[in-house]
PDB file of C-alpha atoms and ligand atoms in Angstrom:
ATOM      1  CA  MET A   1      -4.788  30.857  -7.670  1.00 75.00           C
ATOM      2  CA  GLN A   2      -2.584  32.456  -4.607  1.00 94.00           C
ATOM      3  CA  LEU A   3       0.765  34.208  -5.889  1.00 94.00           C
ATOM      4  CA  ASN A   4       2.974  31.616  -4.080  1.00 94.00           C
ATOM      5  CA  ASP A   5       1.423  28.912  -5.165  1.00 95.00           C
ATOM      6  CA  ARG A   6       1.635  29.955  -8.832  1.00 96.00           C
ATOM      7  CA  ILE A   7       5.162  30.268  -8.230  1.00 97.00           C
ATOM      8  CA  ALA A   8       5.410  27.006  -6.890  1.00 96.00           C
ATOM      9  CA  GLU A   9       3.698  25.290  -9.753  1.00 97.00           C
ATOM     10  CA  LEU A  10       6.047  27.208 -12.376  1.00 97.00           C
ATOM     11  CA  LYS A  11       9.261  26.425 -10.720  1.00 98.00           C
ATOM     12  CA  LYS A  12       8.015  22.662 -10.902  1.00 97.00           C
ATOM     13  CA  GLU A  13       6.946  23.054 -14.847  1.00 97.00           C
ATOM     14  CA  LYS A  14      10.224  24.585 -15.673  1.00 97.00           C
ATOM     15  CA  ASN A  15      12.582  23.048 -13.298  1.00 98.00           C
ATOM     16  CA  ALA A  16      13.692  26.161 -11.576  1.00 98.00           C
ATOM     17  CA  VAL A  17      15.154  26.879  -8.369  1.00 98.00           C
ATOM     18  CA  ILE A  18      15.004  30.226  -6.094  1.00 98.00           C
ATOM     19  CA  LEU A  19      18.250  31.085  -4.069  1.00 98.00           C
ATOM     20  CA  ALA A  20      18.303  34.073  -1.716  1.00 98.00           C
ATOM     21  CA  HIS A  21      20.681  36.033   0.372  1.00 98.00           C
ATOM     22  CA  THR A  22      20.050  36.523   3.889  1.00 98.00           C
ATOM     23  CA  TYR A  23      19.752  40.623   3.283  1.00 98.00           C
ATOM     24  CA  GLN A  24      16.565  39.886   0.775  1.00 98.00           C
ATOM     25  CA  PRO A  25      12.911  41.194   2.003  1.00 98.00           C
ATOM     26  CA  GLY A  26      11.536  38.466   4.375  1.00 98.00           C
ATOM     27  CA  GLU A  27       8.728  37.687   2.104  1.00 97.00           C
ATOM     28  CA  VAL A  28      11.099  36.686  -0.836  1.00 98.00           C
ATOM     29  CA  GLN A  29      13.326  34.846   2.027  1.00 98.00           C
ATOM     30  CA  GLU A  30      10.225  32.618   2.095  1.00 97.00           C
ATOM     31  CA  LEU A  31       9.881  31.828  -1.413  1.00 97.00           C
ATOM     32  CA  ALA A  32      13.407  30.525  -1.677  1.00 98.00           C
ATOM     33  CA  ASP A  33      14.747  26.879  -1.729  1.00 98.00           C
ATOM     34  CA  TYR A  34      17.966  28.038   0.251  1.00 97.00           C
ATOM     35  CA  VAL A  35      18.652  31.326   2.134  1.00 97.00           C
ATOM     36  CA  GLY A  36      22.132  31.929   3.229  1.00 95.00           C
ATOM     37  CA  ASP A  37      25.287  33.832   3.196  1.00 94.00           C
ATOM     38  CA  SER A  38      27.295  34.718   0.150  1.00 94.00           C
ATOM     39  CA  TYR A  39      29.749  31.632   1.210  1.00 94.00           C
ATOM     40  CA  GLY A  40      26.806  29.290   1.496  1.00 95.00           C
ATOM     41  CA  LEU A  41      24.827  30.535  -1.699  1.00 96.00           C
ATOM     42  CA  SER A  42      28.309  30.147  -3.832  1.00 95.00           C
ATOM     43  CA  VAL A  43      28.508  26.511  -2.484  1.00 96.00           C
ATOM     44  CA  GLU A  44      24.641  25.491  -2.826  1.00 97.00           C
ATOM     45  CA  ALA A  45      24.535  27.300  -6.455  1.00 97.00           C
ATOM     46  CA  SER A  46      27.573  25.199  -7.331  1.00 96.00           C
ATOM     47  CA  ARG A  47      25.472  22.278  -6.917  1.00 96.00           C
ATOM     48  CA  VAL A  48      22.546  22.867  -8.552  1.00 97.00           C
ATOM     49  CA  GLU A  49      20.848  20.570 -11.104  1.00 97.00           C
ATOM     50  CA  ALA A  50      17.680  22.354 -11.927  1.00 98.00           C
ATOM     51  CA  ASP A  51      17.925  23.882 -15.109  1.00 98.00           C
ATOM     52  CA  ILE A  52      17.051  27.520 -13.953  1.00 98.00           C
ATOM     53  CA  LEU A  53      18.821  28.946 -10.956  1.00 98.00           C
ATOM     54  CA  ILE A  54      16.943  31.991 -10.115  1.00 98.00           C
ATOM     55  CA  PHE A  55      19.126  34.323  -7.915  1.00 98.00           C
ATOM     56  CA  CYS A  56      17.468  36.833  -5.200  1.00 98.00           C
ATOM     57  CA  GLY A  57      20.430  38.796  -4.831  1.00 98.00           C
ATOM     58  CA  VAL A  58      22.647  41.582  -6.235  1.00 98.00           C
ATOM     59  CA  ARG A  59      24.614  41.195  -9.463  1.00 98.00           C
ATOM     60  CA  PHE A  60      28.317  39.549  -8.404  1.00 97.00           C
ATOM     61  CA  MET A  61      26.023  36.998  -6.476  1.00 97.00           C
ATOM     62  CA  GLY A  62      24.603  35.792  -9.524  1.00 97.00           C
ATOM     63  CA  GLU A  63      27.822  35.771 -11.499  1.00 97.00           C
ATOM     64  CA  THR A  64      29.304  34.122  -8.913  1.00 98.00           C
ATOM     65  CA  ALA A  65      26.615  31.433  -9.634  1.00 98.00           C
ATOM     66  CA  HIS A  66      27.023  31.439 -12.880  1.00 98.00           C
ATOM     67  CA  ILE A  67      31.140  31.125 -13.152  1.00 98.00           C
ATOM     68  CA  LEU A  68      30.693  28.288 -10.728  1.00 97.00           C
ATOM     69  CA  ASN A  69      27.667  26.553 -12.640  1.00 97.00           C
ATOM     70  CA  PRO A  70      27.976  27.632 -16.702  1.00 97.00           C
ATOM     71  CA  ALA A  71      25.771  24.778 -17.113  1.00 96.00           C
ATOM     72  CA  ARG A  72      22.775  26.375 -15.404  1.00 97.00           C
ATOM     73  CA  LYS A  73      20.808  29.069 -16.295  1.00 98.00           C
ATOM     74  CA  VAL A  74      21.289  32.011 -14.037  1.00 98.00           C
ATOM     75  CA  ILE A  75      18.449  34.406 -13.876  1.00 98.00           C
ATOM     76  CA  LEU A  76      18.602  38.037 -11.848  1.00 98.00           C
ATOM     77  CA  PRO A  77      15.173  39.035 -11.210  1.00 98.00           C
ATOM     78  CA  ALA A  78      16.401  42.600 -10.956  1.00 98.00           C
ATOM     79  CA  PRO A  79      18.949  43.253 -13.388  1.00 98.00           C
ATOM     80  CA  SER A  80      19.924  46.750 -12.111  1.00 98.00           C
ATOM     81  CA  ALA A  81      20.351  45.494  -8.493  1.00 98.00           C
ATOM     82  CA  GLY A  82      24.291  46.344  -7.998  1.00 98.00           C
ATOM     83  CA  CYS A  83      26.537  46.386  -5.186  1.00 98.00           C
ATOM     84  CA  PRO A  84      27.886  49.782  -5.237  1.00 98.00           C
ATOM     85  CA  MET A  85      30.999  48.679  -3.223  1.00 98.00           C
ATOM     86  CA  ALA A  86      31.754  46.351  -6.066  1.00 98.00           C
ATOM     87  CA  ASP A  87      31.549  48.940  -8.580  1.00 97.00           C
ATOM     88  CA  MET A  88      33.984  51.202  -6.779  1.00 98.00           C
ATOM     89  CA  ILE A  89      36.959  49.079  -8.206  1.00 98.00           C
ATOM     90  CA  ASP A  90      37.550  48.629 -12.045  1.00 96.00           C
ATOM     91  CA  ALA A  91      39.975  46.255 -13.777  1.00 97.00           C
ATOM     92  CA  LYS A  92      42.164  49.185 -14.672  1.00 98.00           C
ATOM     93  CA  GLY A  93      42.789  50.140 -11.284  1.00 98.00           C
ATOM     94  CA  LEU A  94      43.636  46.971 -10.164  1.00 98.00           C
ATOM     95  CA  SER A  95      46.018  46.214 -13.002  1.00 98.00           C
ATOM     96  CA  GLU A  96      47.965  49.543 -11.768  1.00 98.00           C
ATOM     97  CA  MET A  97      47.959  48.191  -8.089  1.00 98.00           C
ATOM     98  CA  LYS A  98      49.316  44.703  -9.184  1.00 98.00           C
ATOM     99  CA  ALA A  99      51.922  46.309 -11.726  1.00 98.00           C
ATOM    100  CA  ALA A 100      53.107  48.453  -8.404  1.00 98.00           C
ATOM    101  CA  ASN A 101      53.198  45.674  -5.826  1.00 98.00           C
ATOM    102  CA  PRO A 102      54.628  42.662  -8.177  1.00 97.00           C
ATOM    103  CA  ASP A 103      55.684  40.737  -5.198  1.00 96.00           C
ATOM    104  CA  LYS A 104      51.831  40.904  -3.811  1.00 98.00           C
ATOM    105  CA  LEU A 105      48.707  38.241  -3.946  1.00 98.00           C
ATOM    106  CA  VAL A 106      45.689  39.858  -4.828  1.00 98.00           C
ATOM    107  CA  MET A 107      42.752  38.547  -2.424  1.00 98.00           C
ATOM    108  CA  CYS A 108      39.640  39.921  -3.422  1.00 98.00           C
ATOM    109  CA  TYR A 109      35.960  39.679  -1.795  1.00 98.00           C
ATOM    110  CA  VAL A 110      33.545  38.076  -3.446  1.00 97.00           C
ATOM    111  CA  ASN A 111      31.889  41.337  -3.474  1.00 97.00           C
ATOM    112  CA  SER A 112      33.525  42.709  -6.853  1.00 97.00           C
ATOM    113  CA  THR A 113      32.839  41.928 -10.489  1.00 97.00           C
ATOM    114  CA  ALA A 114      33.840  39.086 -12.628  1.00 98.00           C
ATOM    115  CA  GLU A 115      36.359  41.183 -14.132  1.00 98.00           C
ATOM    116  CA  ILE A 116      37.861  41.416 -10.923  1.00 98.00           C
ATOM    117  CA  LYS A 117      37.852  37.975  -9.794  1.00 98.00           C
ATOM    118  CA  ALA A 118      39.476  37.194 -12.941  1.00 98.00           C
ATOM    119  CA  LEU A 119      42.759  39.671 -12.127  1.00 98.00           C
ATOM    120  CA  SER A 120      42.711  38.005  -8.555  1.00 98.00           C
ATOM    121  CA  ASP A 121      44.757  35.113  -7.094  1.00 98.00           C
ATOM    122  CA  VAL A 122      41.936  34.278  -4.893  1.00 98.00           C
ATOM    123  CA  CYS A 123      38.451  35.107  -3.549  1.00 98.00           C
ATOM    124  CA  CYS A 124      36.565  35.553  -0.477  1.00 97.00           C
ATOM    125  CA  THR A 125      33.663  36.232   1.727  1.00 97.00           C
ATOM    126  CA  SER A 126      33.463  37.273   5.239  1.00 95.00           C
ATOM    127  CA  SER A 127      32.848  34.075   6.616  1.00 94.00           C
ATOM    128  CA  ASN A 128      36.268  32.503   5.058  1.00 96.00           C
ATOM    129  CA  ALA A 129      38.716  35.230   4.776  1.00 97.00           C
ATOM    130  CA  LEU A 130      40.445  34.818   7.657  1.00 97.00           C
ATOM    131  CA  LYS A 131      40.902  31.247   7.250  1.00 96.00           C
ATOM    132  CA  ILE A 132      42.153  31.876   3.617  1.00 97.00           C
ATOM    133  CA  ALA A 133      44.320  35.034   4.652  1.00 97.00           C
ATOM    134  CA  LYS A 134      45.766  32.593   6.945  1.00 97.00           C
ATOM    135  CA  SER A 135      46.555  29.904   4.421  1.00 96.00           C
ATOM    136  CA  LEU A 136      48.134  32.192   1.896  1.00 97.00           C
ATOM    137  CA  PRO A 137      51.851  31.903   1.416  1.00 96.00           C
ATOM    138  CA  GLN A 138      53.616  33.211   4.596  1.00 94.00           C
ATOM    139  CA  ASP A 139      56.257  35.364   2.434  1.00 95.00           C
ATOM    140  CA  LYS A 140      53.824  37.275   0.451  1.00 97.00           C
ATOM    141  CA  GLY A 141      52.286  40.559   0.988  1.00 98.00           C
ATOM    142  CA  ILE A 142      48.286  40.858   0.117  1.00 98.00           C
ATOM    143  CA  ILE A 143      46.605  43.659  -2.248  1.00 98.00           C
ATOM    144  CA  PHE A 144      42.946  43.364  -1.059  1.00 98.00           C
ATOM    145  CA  VAL A 145      40.176  44.533  -2.877  1.00 98.00           C
ATOM    146  CA  PRO A 146      37.950  46.192  -2.440  1.00 98.00           C
ATOM    147  CA  ASP A 147      36.679  46.658   0.896  1.00 98.00           C
ATOM    148  CA  ARG A 148      38.957  48.028   3.285  1.00 98.00           C
ATOM    149  CA  HIS A 149      37.126  47.508   6.405  1.00 98.00           C
ATOM    150  CA  LEU A 150      37.273  44.103   6.168  1.00 98.00           C
ATOM    151  CA  GLY A 151      40.705  44.160   4.821  1.00 98.00           C
ATOM    152  CA  THR A 152      41.508  45.972   8.055  1.00 98.00           C
ATOM    153  CA  PHE A 153      39.658  43.117  10.155  1.00 98.00           C
ATOM    154  CA  ILE A 154      41.764  40.521   8.335  1.00 98.00           C
ATOM    155  CA  GLN A 155      44.838  42.370   8.927  1.00 98.00           C
ATOM    156  CA  GLU A 156      43.973  42.671  12.520  1.00 97.00           C
ATOM    157  CA  GLN A 157      43.013  39.137  13.073  1.00 97.00           C
ATOM    158  CA  THR A 158      46.027  37.550  10.932  1.00 97.00           C
ATOM    159  CA  GLY A 159      49.139  40.101  11.556  1.00 97.00           C
ATOM    160  CA  ARG A 160      49.187  39.830   7.513  1.00 97.00           C
ATOM    161  CA  ASP A 161      51.378  42.375   5.300  1.00 97.00           C
ATOM    162  CA  MET A 162      48.388  43.821   3.433  1.00 98.00           C
ATOM    163  CA  ILE A 163      47.646  46.868   1.435  1.00 98.00           C
ATOM    164  CA  PHE A 164      44.003  47.763   0.399  1.00 98.00           C
ATOM    165  CA  TRP A 165      41.804  49.370  -2.330  1.00 98.00           C
ATOM    166  CA  ASP A 166      39.623  52.326  -0.501  1.00 97.00           C
ATOM    167  CA  GLY A 167      36.452  50.730  -1.164  1.00 98.00           C
ATOM    168  CA  SER A 168      33.366  50.128   1.347  1.00 98.00           C
ATOM    169  CA  CYS A 169      29.724  49.022   1.604  1.00 98.00           C
ATOM    170  CA  PRO A 170      27.716  52.096   2.061  1.00 98.00           C
ATOM    171  CA  ILE A 171      25.227  50.496   4.397  1.00 98.00           C
ATOM    172  CA  HIS A 172      27.749  49.582   6.858  1.00 98.00           C
ATOM    173  CA  ALA A 173      29.995  52.604   6.571  1.00 98.00           C
ATOM    174  CA  GLN A 174      27.614  54.599   7.767  1.00 98.00           C
ATOM    175  CA  ILE A 175      27.697  52.834  11.265  1.00 98.00           C
ATOM    176  CA  GLU A 176      28.895  55.115  13.918  1.00 98.00           C
ATOM    177  CA  PRO A 177      30.333  55.149  17.168  1.00 98.00           C
ATOM    178  CA  SER A 178      27.515  56.664  18.886  1.00 98.00           C
ATOM    179  CA  TRP A 179      24.735  53.931  17.204  1.00 98.00           C
ATOM    180  CA  ILE A 180      26.875  51.399  19.406  1.00 98.00           C
ATOM    181  CA  SER A 181      26.450  53.500  22.311  1.00 98.00           C
ATOM    182  CA  GLU A 182      22.803  54.039  22.001  1.00 98.00           C
ATOM    183  CA  ALA A 183      21.958  50.228  21.402  1.00 98.00           C
ATOM    184  CA  ARG A 184      23.820  49.523  24.600  1.00 98.00           C
ATOM    185  CA  LYS A 185      21.422  51.999  26.657  1.00 98.00           C
ATOM    186  CA  ALA A 186      18.438  50.668  25.184  1.00 98.00           C
ATOM    187  CA  HIS A 187      19.444  46.964  25.381  1.00 98.00           C
ATOM    188  CA  PRO A 188      21.714  46.821  28.324  1.00 97.00           C
ATOM    189  CA  GLY A 189      23.541  43.813  28.793  1.00 97.00           C
ATOM    190  CA  VAL A 190      22.838  42.572  25.296  1.00 98.00           C
ATOM    191  CA  GLN A 191      25.616  41.133  23.205  1.00 98.00           C
ATOM    192  CA  ILE A 192      25.944  43.192  20.117  1.00 98.00           C
ATOM    193  CA  LEU A 193      27.077  41.337  16.750  1.00 98.00           C
ATOM    194  CA  VAL A 194      28.860  42.865  13.878  1.00 98.00           C
ATOM    195  CA  HIS A 195      29.578  42.628  10.036  1.00 98.00           C
ATOM    196  CA  PRO A 196      33.519  43.057   9.600  1.00 98.00           C
ATOM    197  CA  GLU A 197      32.440  45.658   6.878  1.00 98.00           C
ATOM    198  CA  THR A 198      31.998  48.127   9.627  1.00 98.00           C
ATOM    199  CA  PRO A 199      34.484  50.906  10.092  1.00 98.00           C
ATOM    200  CA  ARG A 200      37.119  49.815  12.818  1.00 98.00           C
ATOM    201  CA  GLU A 201      35.834  52.305  15.246  1.00 98.00           C
ATOM    202  CA  SER A 202      32.463  51.472  15.503  1.00 98.00           C
ATOM    203  CA  ARG A 203      33.253  47.799  15.160  1.00 98.00           C
ATOM    204  CA  ILE A 204      35.704  47.063  17.901  1.00 98.00           C
ATOM    205  CA  LEU A 205      32.851  48.770  20.601  1.00 98.00           C
ATOM    206  CA  CYS A 206      30.680  45.617  19.935  1.00 98.00           C
ATOM    207  CA  ASP A 207      31.422  41.838  21.251  1.00 98.00           C
ATOM    208  CA  HIS A 208      31.734  39.995  17.841  1.00 98.00           C
ATOM    209  CA  ALA A 209      32.550  40.633  14.228  1.00 98.00           C
ATOM    210  CA  LEU A 210      30.915  37.683  12.272  1.00 97.00           C
ATOM    211  CA  SER A 211      29.648  37.317   8.720  1.00 95.00           C
ATOM    212  CA  THR A 212      26.018  36.759   8.389  1.00 96.00           C
ATOM    213  CA  GLY A 213      26.337  33.130   8.011  1.00 95.00           C
ATOM    214  CA  GLY A 214      28.614  33.654  11.431  1.00 96.00           C
ATOM    215  CA  MET A 215      25.827  35.500  13.227  1.00 97.00           C
ATOM    216  CA  CYS A 216      23.281  32.572  12.383  1.00 97.00           C
ATOM    217  CA  ASP A 217      25.773  30.006  14.193  1.00 97.00           C
ATOM    218  CA  PHE A 218      26.457  32.120  17.030  1.00 98.00           C
ATOM    219  CA  ALA A 219      22.503  33.001  17.766  1.00 98.00           C
ATOM    220  CA  ALA A 220      21.678  29.850  17.578  1.00 98.00           C
ATOM    221  CA  ALA A 221      24.574  28.274  19.954  1.00 98.00           C
ATOM    222  CA  SER A 222      24.463  31.001  22.068  1.00 98.00           C
ATOM    223  CA  LYS A 223      22.604  30.623  25.647  1.00 97.00           C
ATOM    224  CA  ASP A 224      21.674  34.310  25.155  1.00 98.00           C
ATOM    225  CA  ASN A 225      18.398  34.801  24.371  1.00 98.00           C
ATOM    226  CA  GLU A 226      18.566  38.604  23.138  1.00 98.00           C
ATOM    227  CA  PHE A 227      21.147  40.342  20.332  1.00 98.00           C
ATOM    228  CA  ILE A 228      21.589  43.434  18.828  1.00 98.00           C
ATOM    229  CA  ILE A 229      22.227  43.020  14.917  1.00 98.00           C
ATOM    230  CA  ALA A 230      24.592  45.448  13.522  1.00 98.00           C
ATOM    231  CA  THR A 231      24.042  44.274   9.887  1.00 98.00           C
ATOM    232  CA  GLU A 232      21.688  44.963   7.039  1.00 98.00           C
ATOM    233  CA  LEU A 233      17.835  44.263   8.129  1.00 97.00           C
ATOM    234  CA  GLY A 234      16.996  41.352   6.171  1.00 97.00           C
ATOM    235  CA  LEU A 235      19.053  39.242   8.388  1.00 98.00           C
ATOM    236  CA  ILE A 236      16.487  39.702  11.442  1.00 98.00           C
ATOM    237  CA  HIS A 237      14.110  37.578   9.348  1.00 98.00           C
ATOM    238  CA  THR A 238      16.703  35.066   8.892  1.00 98.00           C
ATOM    239  CA  LEU A 239      17.726  35.179  12.492  1.00 98.00           C
ATOM    240  CA  GLN A 240      13.754  35.198  13.687  1.00 98.00           C
ATOM    241  CA  LYS A 241      12.725  32.677  11.740  1.00 97.00           C
ATOM    242  CA  ALA A 242      15.546  30.350  12.657  1.00 98.00           C
ATOM    243  CA  ASN A 243      15.214  31.252  16.519  1.00 98.00           C
ATOM    244  CA  PRO A 244      11.518  32.114  17.591  1.00 98.00           C
ATOM    245  CA  ASP A 245      12.512  31.830  21.041  1.00 97.00           C
ATOM    246  CA  LYS A 246      14.722  34.631  21.019  1.00 98.00           C
ATOM    247  CA  LYS A 247      14.707  38.153  20.209  1.00 98.00           C
ATOM    248  CA  PHE A 248      17.049  40.257  17.666  1.00 98.00           C
ATOM    249  CA  TYR A 249      16.882  44.147  17.414  1.00 98.00           C
ATOM    250  CA  PRO A 250      18.275  45.825  14.806  1.00 98.00           C
ATOM    251  CA  LEU A 251      21.621  48.146  15.372  1.00 98.00           C
ATOM    252  CA  SER A 252      19.499  50.641  13.395  1.00 98.00           C
ATOM    253  CA  ASN A 253      16.583  51.282  10.893  1.00 97.00           C
ATOM    254  CA  LYS A 254      19.157  52.718   8.503  1.00 98.00           C
ATOM    255  CA  LEU A 255      20.848  49.910   7.804  1.00 98.00           C
ATOM    256  CA  VAL A 256      18.726  48.650   4.524  1.00 98.00           C
ATOM    257  CA  CYS A 257      20.627  48.167   1.461  1.00 98.00           C
ATOM    258  CA  PRO A 258      17.986  49.490  -1.413  1.00 98.00           C
ATOM    259  CA  ASP A 259      20.022  46.929  -3.836  1.00 98.00           C
ATOM    260  CA  MET A 260      18.744  43.932  -1.882  1.00 98.00           C
ATOM    261  CA  LYS A 261      15.260  45.158  -1.875  1.00 98.00           C
ATOM    262  CA  MET A 262      14.474  45.191  -5.425  1.00 98.00           C
ATOM    263  CA  ILE A 263      13.297  41.660  -5.449  1.00 98.00           C
ATOM    264  CA  THR A 264       9.436  40.861  -4.928  1.00 98.00           C
ATOM    265  CA  PRO A 265       7.138  37.755  -5.028  1.00 97.00           C
ATOM    266  CA  GLN A 266       5.459  39.659  -7.956  1.00 97.00           C
ATOM    267  CA  LEU A 267       8.727  39.861  -9.975  1.00 98.00           C
ATOM    268  CA  LEU A 268       9.635  36.359  -8.961  1.00 98.00           C
ATOM    269  CA  LEU A 269       6.214  35.417 -10.630  1.00 98.00           C
ATOM    270  CA  ASP A 270       7.622  37.711 -14.007  1.00 98.00           C
ATOM    271  CA  VAL A 271      10.569  35.762 -14.270  1.00 98.00           C
ATOM    272  CA  LEU A 272       8.814  32.646 -14.088  1.00 98.00           C
ATOM    273  CA  GLU A 273       6.311  33.506 -16.588  1.00 97.00           C
ATOM    274  CA  GLY A 274       9.483  34.766 -18.877  1.00 97.00           C
ATOM    275  CA  LYS A 275       8.496  38.698 -18.126  1.00 97.00           C
ATOM    276  CA  ALA A 276      11.171  39.864 -16.457  1.00 98.00           C
ATOM    277  CA  GLY A 277      14.764  39.123 -15.387  1.00 98.00           C
ATOM    278  CA  GLU A 278      18.181  38.795 -17.230  1.00 98.00           C
ATOM    279  CA  VAL A 279      20.167  35.876 -17.599  1.00 98.00           C
ATOM    280  CA  VAL A 280      23.825  36.466 -16.529  1.00 98.00           C
ATOM    281  CA  ALA A 281      26.274  36.161 -19.719  1.00 98.00           C
ATOM    282  CA  LEU A 282      30.049  36.430 -19.386  1.00 98.00           C
ATOM    283  CA  SER A 283      32.678  36.291 -21.681  1.00 96.00           C
ATOM    284  CA  GLU A 284      34.363  32.807 -21.225  1.00 96.00           C
ATOM    285  CA  ASP A 285      37.693  34.404 -20.943  1.00 97.00           C
ATOM    286  CA  VAL A 286      36.619  36.289 -17.705  1.00 98.00           C
ATOM    287  CA  ARG A 287      34.512  33.564 -16.482  1.00 97.00           C
ATOM    288  CA  VAL A 288      37.273  30.795 -16.663  1.00 97.00           C
ATOM    289  CA  LYS A 289      39.692  33.390 -15.062  1.00 97.00           C
ATOM    290  CA  ALA A 290      37.709  34.278 -12.450  1.00 98.00           C
ATOM    291  CA  ARG A 291      36.593  30.774 -11.819  1.00 98.00           C
ATOM    292  CA  VAL A 292      40.285  29.826 -10.770  1.00 98.00           C
ATOM    293  CA  SER A 293      40.148  32.196  -7.921  1.00 98.00           C
ATOM    294  CA  LEU A 294      36.995  31.172  -6.915  1.00 97.00           C
ATOM    295  CA  ASP A 295      37.838  27.604  -6.751  1.00 97.00           C
ATOM    296  CA  ARG A 296      40.852  28.363  -4.664  1.00 97.00           C
ATOM    297  CA  MET A 297      38.924  30.032  -2.386  1.00 97.00           C
ATOM    298  CA  MET A 298      36.354  26.783  -2.162  1.00 95.00           C
ATOM    299  CA  GLU A 299      39.668  24.598  -1.921  1.00 95.00           C
ATOM    300  CA  LEU A 300      41.170  26.701   0.774  1.00 95.00           C
ATOM    301  CA  SER A 301      38.106  27.027   2.792  1.00 91.00           C
ATOM    302  CA  LEU A 302      37.128  23.037   3.487  1.00 82.00           C
TER     303      LEU A 302
HETATM  304  P1  LIG B   1      28.081  37.831   3.644  1.00 65.64           P
HETATM  305  O1  LIG B   1      26.669  36.942   3.422  1.00 65.64           O
HETATM  306  O2  LIG B   1      29.207  37.232   3.454  1.00 65.64           O
HETATM  307  O3  LIG B   1      27.965  37.955   5.276  1.00 65.64           O
HETATM  308  O4  LIG B   1      28.114  39.307   3.184  1.00 65.64           O
HETATM  309  C1  LIG B   1      27.558  40.173   3.183  1.00 65.64           C
HETATM  310  C2  LIG B   1      27.269  41.282   2.171  1.00 65.64           C
HETATM  311  O5  LIG B   1      27.151  42.282   2.213  1.00 65.64           O
HETATM  312  C3  LIG B   1      26.824  40.551   1.076  1.00 65.64           C
HETATM  313  O6  LIG B   1      26.421  41.886   0.010  1.00 65.64           O
HETATM  314 FE1  LIG B   2      27.116  45.867  -1.496  1.00 65.64          FE
HETATM  315 FE2  LIG B   2      26.517  46.385   0.959  1.00 65.64          FE
HETATM  316 FE3  LIG B   2      24.525  45.975  -0.402  1.00 65.64          FE
HETATM  317 FE4  LIG B   2      26.454  44.313   0.792  1.00 65.64          FE
HETATM  318  S1  LIG B   2      24.876  45.183   1.840  1.00 65.64           S
HETATM  319  S2  LIG B   2      25.320  44.460  -1.794  1.00 65.64           S
HETATM  320  S3  LIG B   2      28.619  44.808  -0.044  1.00 65.64           S
HETATM  321  S4  LIG B   2      26.041  47.602  -0.894  1.00 65.64           S
END
């Protein structure tokens, strides 16, 4: 039997669903029941009714799914797949920052550990960050963690009083202004869509700063037929599949997140056969506190 057929058979037998982020390898996206950005995945995970939720992404995403839907067994196929940016801040550092700024609210990017979410007032993803920042009480300053580049973008767009943790995504932080000018030369007149995890000096040279979900919506609605995509390469698969008549050029082939590329179809089969994967588990105290900041995000995103 073909590997994909066996995966489908076992999914049915075990009452399992597969969720995948748009940065996952194309062949993994093809096996998923739902593919989306961090926000879409959070919403979808909270609604899953199947017994097992196999999360193809990195650790903070599986943790978020578990926090939002603790009655399901959430499995991370590649337990060592983490997010280097999420690991740039720890509970001690955030507690010190809060103590030094007692009047500010803590807004944390979903790319963070459950411990950081538990210490935060509200979470956000890149797709709802502006909406959430605008809806927080205007008389309060904001401590934004852990991505200083997304934080800078939010501050520029909303005019909020903000301070940032000095974290960044190593994949998007590589993007240099010269990459943008080279892409413009290679594809004259083609719009560049950039992820707001990108440093400001490069981001402002692009045409639109959008989350991965925002890029999908933009490309589908646009009259243009070609786009340069300044984010992780996995999104090219998602975009190309949804828009077969349009062309998507990666800004650079260097935009690969190794943590997002640890899952393979064979590993998914191993998980379904009980030979691989880790069930996400958190202390009840952390899970309940982290849930408060995620629930607030969900309410403010509506
Ligand atoms: P979004 O899915 O919110 O666009 O975030 C991208 C990302 O870096 C996930 O790791
Ligand atoms: Fe983390 Fe960046 Fe990889 Fe996303 S792309 S998981 S932010 S390192």
